């Protein structure tokens, strides 16, 4: 019987269960799109433009640009019906090398920046629990909290991915409640 594997040749690693529900999928997409910017940027935009109406116009412009980007991806998805999103489209249009480089850019550079911005945003809100002006906090202490949060996220993603999914659901629900 050729299809029966010997016990020592079987892969003994634990397999991840495919348990992404509809809500987890929505939470993942919303968490990726909204990120922490929704909590950090409104105040800085309002301070820079000095007018609420202009601030709303800036947000509407950003929303229109995001909608156009979404429509572009819808169009690409219908014209190039393969899995892989940006990588598949770039590979089909420009070749394999630019597609490979885009993976490095998206996952390593931008993914790291997304994690850092999220951790910095967490530290800002964490210190606002203890200080009226979070800028009073020692720079090193602020960065220590940021690095601790970053490492904690990496460890949890590595060791307990389902816990991260549940946390993502909770934080996405909080984003809807706050906004």
Coordinates of N, CA and C in Angstrom, one line a residue:
X1 N 0.8 -1.2 0.0 CA 0.0 0.0 0.0 C 0.9 1.2 0.0
X2 N 0.9 1.9 -1.1 CA 1.8 3.0 -1.3 C 1.3 4.3 -0.7
X3 N 0.0 4.4 -0.5 CA -0.6 5.6 0.0 C -0.6 5.8 1.5
X4 N -0.2 4.7 2.3 CA -0.1 4.8 3.7 C 1.3 5.1 4.1
X5 N 1.5 6.2 4.9 CA 2.8 6.7 5.3 C 3.3 5.9 6.5
X6 N 4.6 5.8 6.6 CA 5.1 5.2 7.9 C 5.0 6.3 9.0
X7 N 4.8 5.8 10.2 CA 4.6 6.8 11.3 C 5.7 7.8 11.4
X8 N 7.0 7.4 11.2 CA 8.1 8.4 11.4 C 8.2 9.4 10.3
X9 N 7.6 9.1 9.1 CA 7.6 10.0 8.0 C 6.4 11.0 8.0
X10 N 5.5 10.8 8.8 CA 4.3 11.6 8.9 C 4.7 13.0 9.5
X11 N 4.1 14.0 9.0 CA 4.3 15.4 9.6 C 3.6 15.5 10.9
X12 N 4.4 15.7 12.0 CA 3.9 15.7 13.3 C 3.6 17.1 13.8
X13 N 3.8 18.1 13.0 CA 3.5 19.5 13.4 C 2.0 19.7 13.5
X14 N 1.7 20.5 14.5 CA 0.3 20.8 14.7 C -0.2 21.7 13.5
X15 N -1.3 21.4 12.9 CA -1.8 22.2 11.8 C -2.8 23.3 12.4
X16 N -2.8 24.4 11.7 CA -3.7 25.5 12.1 C -5.1 25.1 11.6
X17 N -6.1 25.3 12.4 CA -7.4 25.1 12.0 C -7.9 26.3 11.2
X18 N -8.7 26.0 10.2 CA -9.3 27.0 9.4 C -10.6 27.5 10.1
X19 N -10.5 28.5 10.9 CA -11.7 28.9 11.7 C -11.9 30.4 11.6
X20 N -11.7 30.9 10.4 CA -12.0 32.4 10.2 C -13.5 32.4 9.8
X21 N -14.3 33.1 10.7 CA -15.7 33.2 10.5 C -15.9 34.5 9.7
X22 N -17.2 34.8 9.4 CA -17.5 36.0 8.6 C -17.1 37.2 9.4
X23 N -17.4 37.2 10.7 CA -17.1 38.4 11.5 C -15.6 38.6 11.7
X24 N -14.9 37.4 11.8 CA -13.4 37.6 11.9 C -12.8 38.1 10.6
X25 N -13.4 37.7 9.5 CA -12.9 38.2 8.2 C -13.2 39.6 8.0
X26 N -14.4 40.1 8.4 CA -14.7 41.5 8.4 C -13.8 42.3 9.3
X27 N -13.6 41.7 10.5 CA -12.7 42.4 11.5 C -11.3 42.5 11.0
X28 N -10.9 41.5 10.3 CA -9.5 41.6 9.7 C -9.4 42.7 8.7
X29 N -10.4 42.7 7.8 CA -10.3 43.7 6.7 C -10.5 45.1 7.3
X30 N -11.5 45.3 8.2 CA -11.7 46.6 8.8 C -10.5 47.0 9.6
X31 N -9.9 46.1 10.4 CA -8.7 46.4 11.1 C -7.5 46.8 10.3
X32 N -7.4 46.1 9.1 CA -6.3 46.5 8.2 C -6.5 47.8 7.6
X33 N -7.8 48.1 7.1 CA -8.1 49.4 6.5 C -8.0 50.5 7.4
X34 N -8.7 50.4 8.5 CA -8.9 51.5 9.5 C -7.6 51.7 10.3
X35 N -7.0 50.6 10.7 CA -5.8 50.7 11.6 C -6.0 51.6 12.8
X36 N -4.9 52.2 13.3 CA -5.1 53.1 14.4 C -5.1 54.5 14.0
X37 N -5.0 54.8 12.7 CA -5.0 56.2 12.2 C -6.3 56.9 12.6
X38 N -7.4 56.2 12.7 CA -8.7 56.8 13.0 C -8.7 57.4 14.4
X39 N -7.8 56.8 15.3 CA -7.7 57.3 16.6 C -6.7 58.5 16.8
X40 N -5.7 58.5 15.9 CA -4.6 59.4 16.0 C -4.7 60.6 15.2
X41 N -5.1 60.5 13.9 CA -5.1 61.6 13.0 C -6.1 62.7 13.1
X42 N -7.4 62.4 13.5 CA -8.4 63.5 13.4 C -7.9 64.8 14.2
X43 N -7.4 64.6 15.3 CA -6.9 65.8 16.1 C -5.8 66.6 15.4
X44 N -4.9 65.9 14.8 CA -3.8 66.6 14.2 C -4.2 67.2 12.9
X45 N -5.2 66.6 12.2 CA -5.7 67.3 10.9 C -6.5 68.5 11.3
X46 N -7.3 68.5 12.3 CA -8.1 69.6 12.8 C -7.1 70.7 13.2
X47 N -6.1 70.4 13.9 CA -5.1 71.4 14.4 C -4.4 72.1 13.2
X48 N -4.1 71.3 12.1 CA -3.3 71.9 11.0 C -4.2 72.8 10.1
X49 N -5.5 72.4 9.9 CA -6.3 73.2 9.0 C -7.1 74.3 9.7
X50 N -7.2 74.3 11.0 CA -7.8 75.4 11.8 C -9.2 75.6 11.5
X51 N -9.9 74.7 10.9 CA -11.4 74.9 10.6 C -12.1 73.5 10.5
X52 N -13.2 73.4 11.2 CA -13.9 72.1 11.2 C -14.3 71.7 9.8
X53 N -14.8 72.7 9.0 CA -15.4 72.4 7.7 C -14.2 71.9 6.8
X54 N -13.1 72.5 6.9 CA -11.9 72.1 6.1 C -11.5 70.7 6.5
X55 N -11.5 70.4 7.8 CA -11.1 69.1 8.3 C -12.1 68.0 7.7
X56 N -13.4 68.3 7.7 CA -14.3 67.4 7.1 C -14.1 67.2 5.6
X57 N -13.7 68.3 4.9 CA -13.4 68.2 3.5 C -12.2 67.3 3.3
X58 N -11.2 67.4 4.1 CA -10.0 66.6 4.0 C -10.4 65.1 4.2
X59 N -11.2 64.8 5.2 CA -11.6 63.4 5.4 C -12.4 62.9 4.3
X60 N -13.3 63.7 3.7 CA -14.1 63.3 2.6 C -13.3 63.0 1.4
X61 N -12.3 63.9 1.1 CA -11.3 63.7 0.0 C -10.6 62.4 0.2
X62 N -10.1 62.1 1.4 CA -9.5 60.8 1.7 C -10.4 59.6 1.5
X63 N -11.7 59.8 1.9 CA -12.7 58.7 1.7 C -12.9 58.5 0.2
X64 N -13.0 59.5 -0.6 CA -13.2 59.4 -2.1 C -12.0 58.7 -2.7
X65 N -10.8 59.1 -2.3 CA -9.6 58.4 -2.8 C -9.6 56.9 -2.4
X66 N -10.0 56.6 -1.2 CA -10.0 55.2 -0.8 C -11.0 54.4 -1.6
X67 N -12.2 55.0 -1.8 CA -13.2 54.4 -2.6 C -12.7 54.1 -4.0
X68 N -12.0 55.1 -4.6 CA -11.5 54.9 -6.0 C -10.5 53.8 -6.0
X69 N -9.6 53.7 -4.9 CA -8.7 52.6 -4.8 C -9.4 51.3 -4.7
X70 N -10.5 51.2 -4.0 CA -11.3 50.0 -3.9 C -11.9 49.6 -5.2
X71 N -12.4 50.6 -5.9 CA -13.0 50.3 -7.3 C -11.9 49.8 -8.2
X72 N -10.7 50.3 -8.1 CA -9.6 49.9 -9.0 C -9.4 48.4 -8.7
X73 N -9.3 48.0 -7.4 CA -9.1 46.6 -7.1 C -10.3 45.7 -7.6
X74 N -11.5 46.2 -7.5 CA -12.6 45.5 -8.0 C -12.5 45.2 -9.5
X75 N -12.1 46.3 -10.2 CA -11.9 46.1 -11.7 C -10.8 45.2 -12.0
X76 N -9.6 45.3 -11.3 CA -8.6 44.3 -11.5 C -9.0 42.9 -11.2
X77 N -9.8 42.7 -10.1 CA -10.2 41.4 -9.7 C -11.1 40.8 -10.8
X78 N -11.9 41.6 -11.5 CA -12.8 41.0 -12.5 C -12.0 40.8 -13.8
X79 N -11.0 41.6 -14.1 CA -10.2 41.4 -15.3 C -9.2 40.3 -15.2
X80 N -8.6 40.2 -14.0 CA -7.6 39.2 -13.7 C -8.1 38.3 -12.6
X81 N -8.9 37.3 -12.9 CA -9.5 36.5 -11.8 C -8.6 35.4 -11.3
X82 N -7.5 35.8 -10.6 CA -6.6 34.9 -9.9 C -6.4 35.3 -8.5
X83 N -6.0 34.4 -7.6 CA -5.8 34.8 -6.2 C -4.4 35.4 -6.1
X84 N -4.2 36.2 -5.1 CA -2.9 36.8 -4.8 C -2.9 38.3 -4.8
X85 N -4.1 38.9 -5.1 CA -4.2 40.4 -5.0 C -3.2 41.1 -5.7
X86 N -2.5 42.1 -5.0 CA -1.5 42.9 -5.7 C -0.4 42.2 -6.4
X87 N 0.0 41.1 -5.7 CA 1.2 40.3 -6.3 C 0.8 39.7 -7.6
X88 N -0.4 39.1 -7.7 CA -0.9 38.5 -9.0 C -1.0 39.6 -10.1
X89 N -1.6 40.7 -9.7 CA -1.8 41.8 -10.7 C -0.5 42.3 -11.2
X90 N 0.5 42.6 -10.3 CA 1.8 43.2 -10.7 C 2.5 42.1 -11.5
X91 N 2.4 40.8 -11.1 CA 3.1 39.8 -11.8 C 2.6 39.7 -13.2
X92 N 1.3 39.8 -13.4 CA 0.7 39.7 -14.7 C 1.0 40.9 -15.6
X93 N 1.1 42.1 -15.0 CA 1.3 43.3 -15.8 C 2.8 43.6 -16.0
X94 N 3.6 43.5 -14.9 CA 5.0 44.0 -15.0 C 6.0 42.8 -14.9
X95 N 5.6 41.7 -14.5 CA 6.5 40.5 -14.5 C 6.7 40.1 -13.0
X96 N 7.5 39.0 -12.9 CA 7.7 38.3 -11.6 C 8.6 39.1 -10.7
X97 N 9.6 39.7 -11.2 CA 10.6 40.4 -10.3 C 9.9 41.6 -9.6
X98 N 9.2 42.5 -10.3 CA 8.5 43.6 -9.6 C 7.4 43.0 -8.6
X99 N 6.8 41.9 -8.9 CA 5.8 41.3 -8.0 C 6.5 40.8 -6.7
X100 N 7.7 40.2 -6.9 CA 8.4 39.7 -5.7 C 8.9 40.9 -4.9
X101 N 9.3 42.0 -5.5 CA 9.8 43.1 -4.7 C 8.6 43.8 -4.0
X102 N 7.4 43.7 -4.7 CA 6.2 44.3 -4.0 C 5.9 43.6 -2.7
X103 N 6.1 42.2 -2.7 CA 5.8 41.4 -1.5 C 6.7 41.9 -0.4
X104 N 8.0 42.1 -0.7 CA 8.9 42.5 0.3 C 8.5 43.9 0.8
X105 N 8.2 44.8 -0.1 CA 7.8 46.1 0.3 C 6.5 46.1 1.2
X106 N 5.5 45.4 0.7 CA 4.2 45.4 1.4 C 4.3 44.7 2.8
X107 N 5.0 43.5 2.9 CA 4.9 42.8 4.1 C 6.0 43.2 5.1
X108 N 7.2 43.4 4.6 CA 8.3 43.7 5.6 C 8.4 45.2 5.9
X109 N 8.4 46.1 4.9 CA 8.5 47.5 5.2 C 7.2 48.1 5.7
X110 N 6.1 48.0 4.9 CA 4.9 48.5 5.3 C 4.2 47.8 6.5
X111 N 4.4 46.5 6.6 CA 3.8 45.7 7.7 C 4.5 46.1 9.0
X112 N 5.8 46.3 8.9 CA 6.6 46.7 10.1 C 6.2 48.2 10.5
X113 N 6.0 49.0 9.5 CA 5.6 50.4 9.8 C 4.2 50.4 10.5
X114 N 3.3 49.5 10.0 CA 1.9 49.5 10.5 C 1.9 49.0 12.0
X115 N 2.8 48.0 12.3 CA 2.9 47.6 13.6 C 3.5 48.7 14.5
X116 N 4.5 49.4 14.0 CA 5.1 50.4 14.8 C 4.1 51.6 15.1
X117 N 3.4 52.0 14.1 CA 2.4 53.0 14.3 C 1.3 52.6 15.2
X118 N 0.9 51.4 15.2 CA -0.1 50.9 16.1 C 0.4 50.9 17.5
X119 N 1.7 50.5 17.7 CA 2.3 50.4 19.0 C 2.5 51.8 19.6
X120 N 2.9 52.8 18.7 CA 3.1 54.1 19.1 C 1.7 54.8 19.5
X121 N 0.7 54.4 18.8 CA -0.7 54.9 19.1 C -1.1 54.3 20.4
X122 N -0.8 53.1 20.7 CA -1.2 52.4 22.0 C -0.5 53.2 23.1
X123 N 0.8 53.4 22.9 CA 1.6 54.1 24.0 C 1.0 55.5 24.3
X124 N 0.6 56.2 23.2 CA 0.1 57.5 23.4 C -1.2 57.5 24.2
X125 N -2.1 56.5 23.9 CA -3.3 56.4 24.7 C -3.1 55.8 26.1
X126 N -2.1 54.9 26.2 CA -1.7 54.4 27.5 C -1.3 55.4 28.4
X127 N -0.4 56.3 28.0 CA 0.1 57.4 28.9 C -1.0 58.4 29.2
X128 N -1.9 58.6 28.3 CA -3.0 59.6 28.6 C -3.9 59.1 29.7
X129 N -3.8 57.8 30.1 CA -4.5 57.4 31.3 C -3.9 57.9 32.6
X130 N -2.6 58.2 32.5 CA -1.8 58.6 33.7 C -1.4 60.1 33.7
X131 N -1.3 60.7 32.6 CA -0.9 62.1 32.4 C -1.9 62.9 31.6
X132 N -2.1 64.1 32.0 CA -3.0 65.0 31.1 C -2.3 65.3 29.8
X133 N -1.0 65.5 29.9 CA -0.2 65.8 28.7 C 0.8 64.6 28.5
X134 N 0.5 63.6 27.6 CA 1.4 62.5 27.4 C 2.8 62.8 27.0
X135 N 3.0 64.1 26.5 CA 4.3 64.5 26.1 C 5.3 64.6 27.2
X136 N 4.7 64.6 28.5 CA 5.6 64.8 29.7 C 6.3 63.5 30.0
X137 N 5.9 62.4 29.4 CA 6.5 61.1 29.7 C 8.0 61.0 29.1
X138 N 8.8 60.4 29.9 CA 10.2 60.2 29.4 C 10.2 59.5 28.1
X139 N 11.1 60.0 27.2 CA 11.2 59.4 25.8 C 11.5 57.9 25.9
X140 N 12.5 57.5 26.7 CA 12.9 56.1 26.8 C 11.8 55.2 27.4
X141 N 11.1 55.7 28.3 CA 10.0 55.0 28.9 C 8.8 54.8 27.9
X142 N 8.6 55.8 27.1 CA 7.6 55.7 26.0 C 7.9 54.7 25.0
X143 N 9.2 54.7 24.6 CA 9.6 53.7 23.6 C 9.7 52.3 24.2
X144 N 10.0 52.2 25.5 CA 10.0 50.9 26.1 C 8.6 50.3 26.1
X145 N 7.5 51.1 26.3 CA 6.2 50.6 26.2 C 5.9 50.2 24.8
X146 N 6.3 51.0 23.9 CA 6.0 50.7 22.4 C 6.7 49.4 22.0
X147 N 8.0 49.2 22.4 CA 8.6 48.0 22.0 C 8.0 46.8 22.7
X148 N 7.6 46.9 24.0 CA 7.0 45.8 24.7 C 5.7 45.4 24.0
X149 N 4.9 46.4 23.6 CA 3.7 46.0 22.9 C 4.0 45.4 21.6
X150 N 5.0 45.9 20.8 CA 5.4 45.3 19.5 C 5.8 43.8 19.7
X151 N 6.7 43.6 20.7 CA 7.1 42.2 20.9 C 6.0 41.3 21.4
X152 N 5.1 41.8 22.2 CA 4.0 41.0 22.7 C 3.1 40.6 21.5
X153 N 2.9 41.5 20.6 CA 2.1 41.2 19.4 C 2.7 40.1 18.6
X154 N 4.1 40.2 18.4 CA 4.8 39.2 17.6 C 4.7 37.9 18.3
X155 N 4.9 37.8 19.6 CA 4.9 36.6 20.3 C 3.5 36.0 20.3
X156 N 2.5 36.8 20.5 CA 1.1 36.2 20.4 C 0.7 35.7 19.0
X157 N 1.2 36.4 18.0 CA 0.9 36.0 16.6 C 1.6 34.6 16.4
X158 N 2.8 34.5 16.9 CA 3.5 33.3 16.7 C 2.9 32.1 17.5
X159 N 2.6 32.4 18.8 CA 2.2 31.3 19.7 C 0.7 31.1 19.8
X160 N 0.0 32.1 19.8 CA -1.5 32.0 20.0 C -2.3 32.8 18.9
X161 N -2.2 32.4 17.7 CA -2.9 33.2 16.6 C -4.4 33.3 16.8
X162 N -5.1 32.3 17.4 CA -6.5 32.5 17.6 C -6.8 33.6 18.7
X163 N -5.9 33.8 19.6 CA -6.1 34.8 20.6 C -6.0 36.2 19.9
X164 N -5.1 36.3 18.9 CA -5.0 37.5 18.2 C -6.2 37.8 17.4
X165 N -6.8 36.7 16.8 CA -8.1 36.9 16.0 C -9.2 37.4 16.9
X166 N -9.3 36.9 18.1 CA -10.3 37.3 19.1 C -10.0 38.8 19.5
X167 N -8.8 39.1 19.7 CA -8.4 40.5 20.1 C -8.7 41.4 19.0
X168 N -8.5 41.0 17.7 CA -8.8 41.8 16.6 C -10.3 42.1 16.5
X169 N -11.1 41.1 16.8 CA -12.5 41.2 16.7 C -13.0 42.3 17.8
X170 N -12.4 42.2 19.0 CA -12.7 43.1 20.0 C -12.3 44.6 19.7
X171 N -11.1 44.7 19.1 CA -10.6 46.1 18.8 C -11.4 46.6 17.6
X172 N -11.8 45.8 16.7 CA -12.6 46.3 15.5 C -14.0 46.7 16.0
X173 N -14.6 46.0 16.9 CA -15.9 46.4 17.5 C -15.7 47.7 18.2
X174 N -14.6 47.9 18.9 CA -14.3 49.2 19.6 C -14.2 50.3 18.6
X175 N -13.6 50.1 17.4 CA -13.5 51.1 16.4 C -14.9 51.6 15.9
X176 N -15.8 50.6 15.8 CA -17.1 51.0 15.3 C -17.9 51.7 16.4
X177 N -17.6 51.4 17.7 CA -18.3 52.0 18.8 C -17.8 53.5 18.9
X178 N -16.5 53.6 18.8 CA -15.8 54.9 19.0 C -16.1 55.9 17.9
X179 N -16.1 55.4 16.7 CA -16.4 56.3 15.5 C -17.8 56.4 15.1

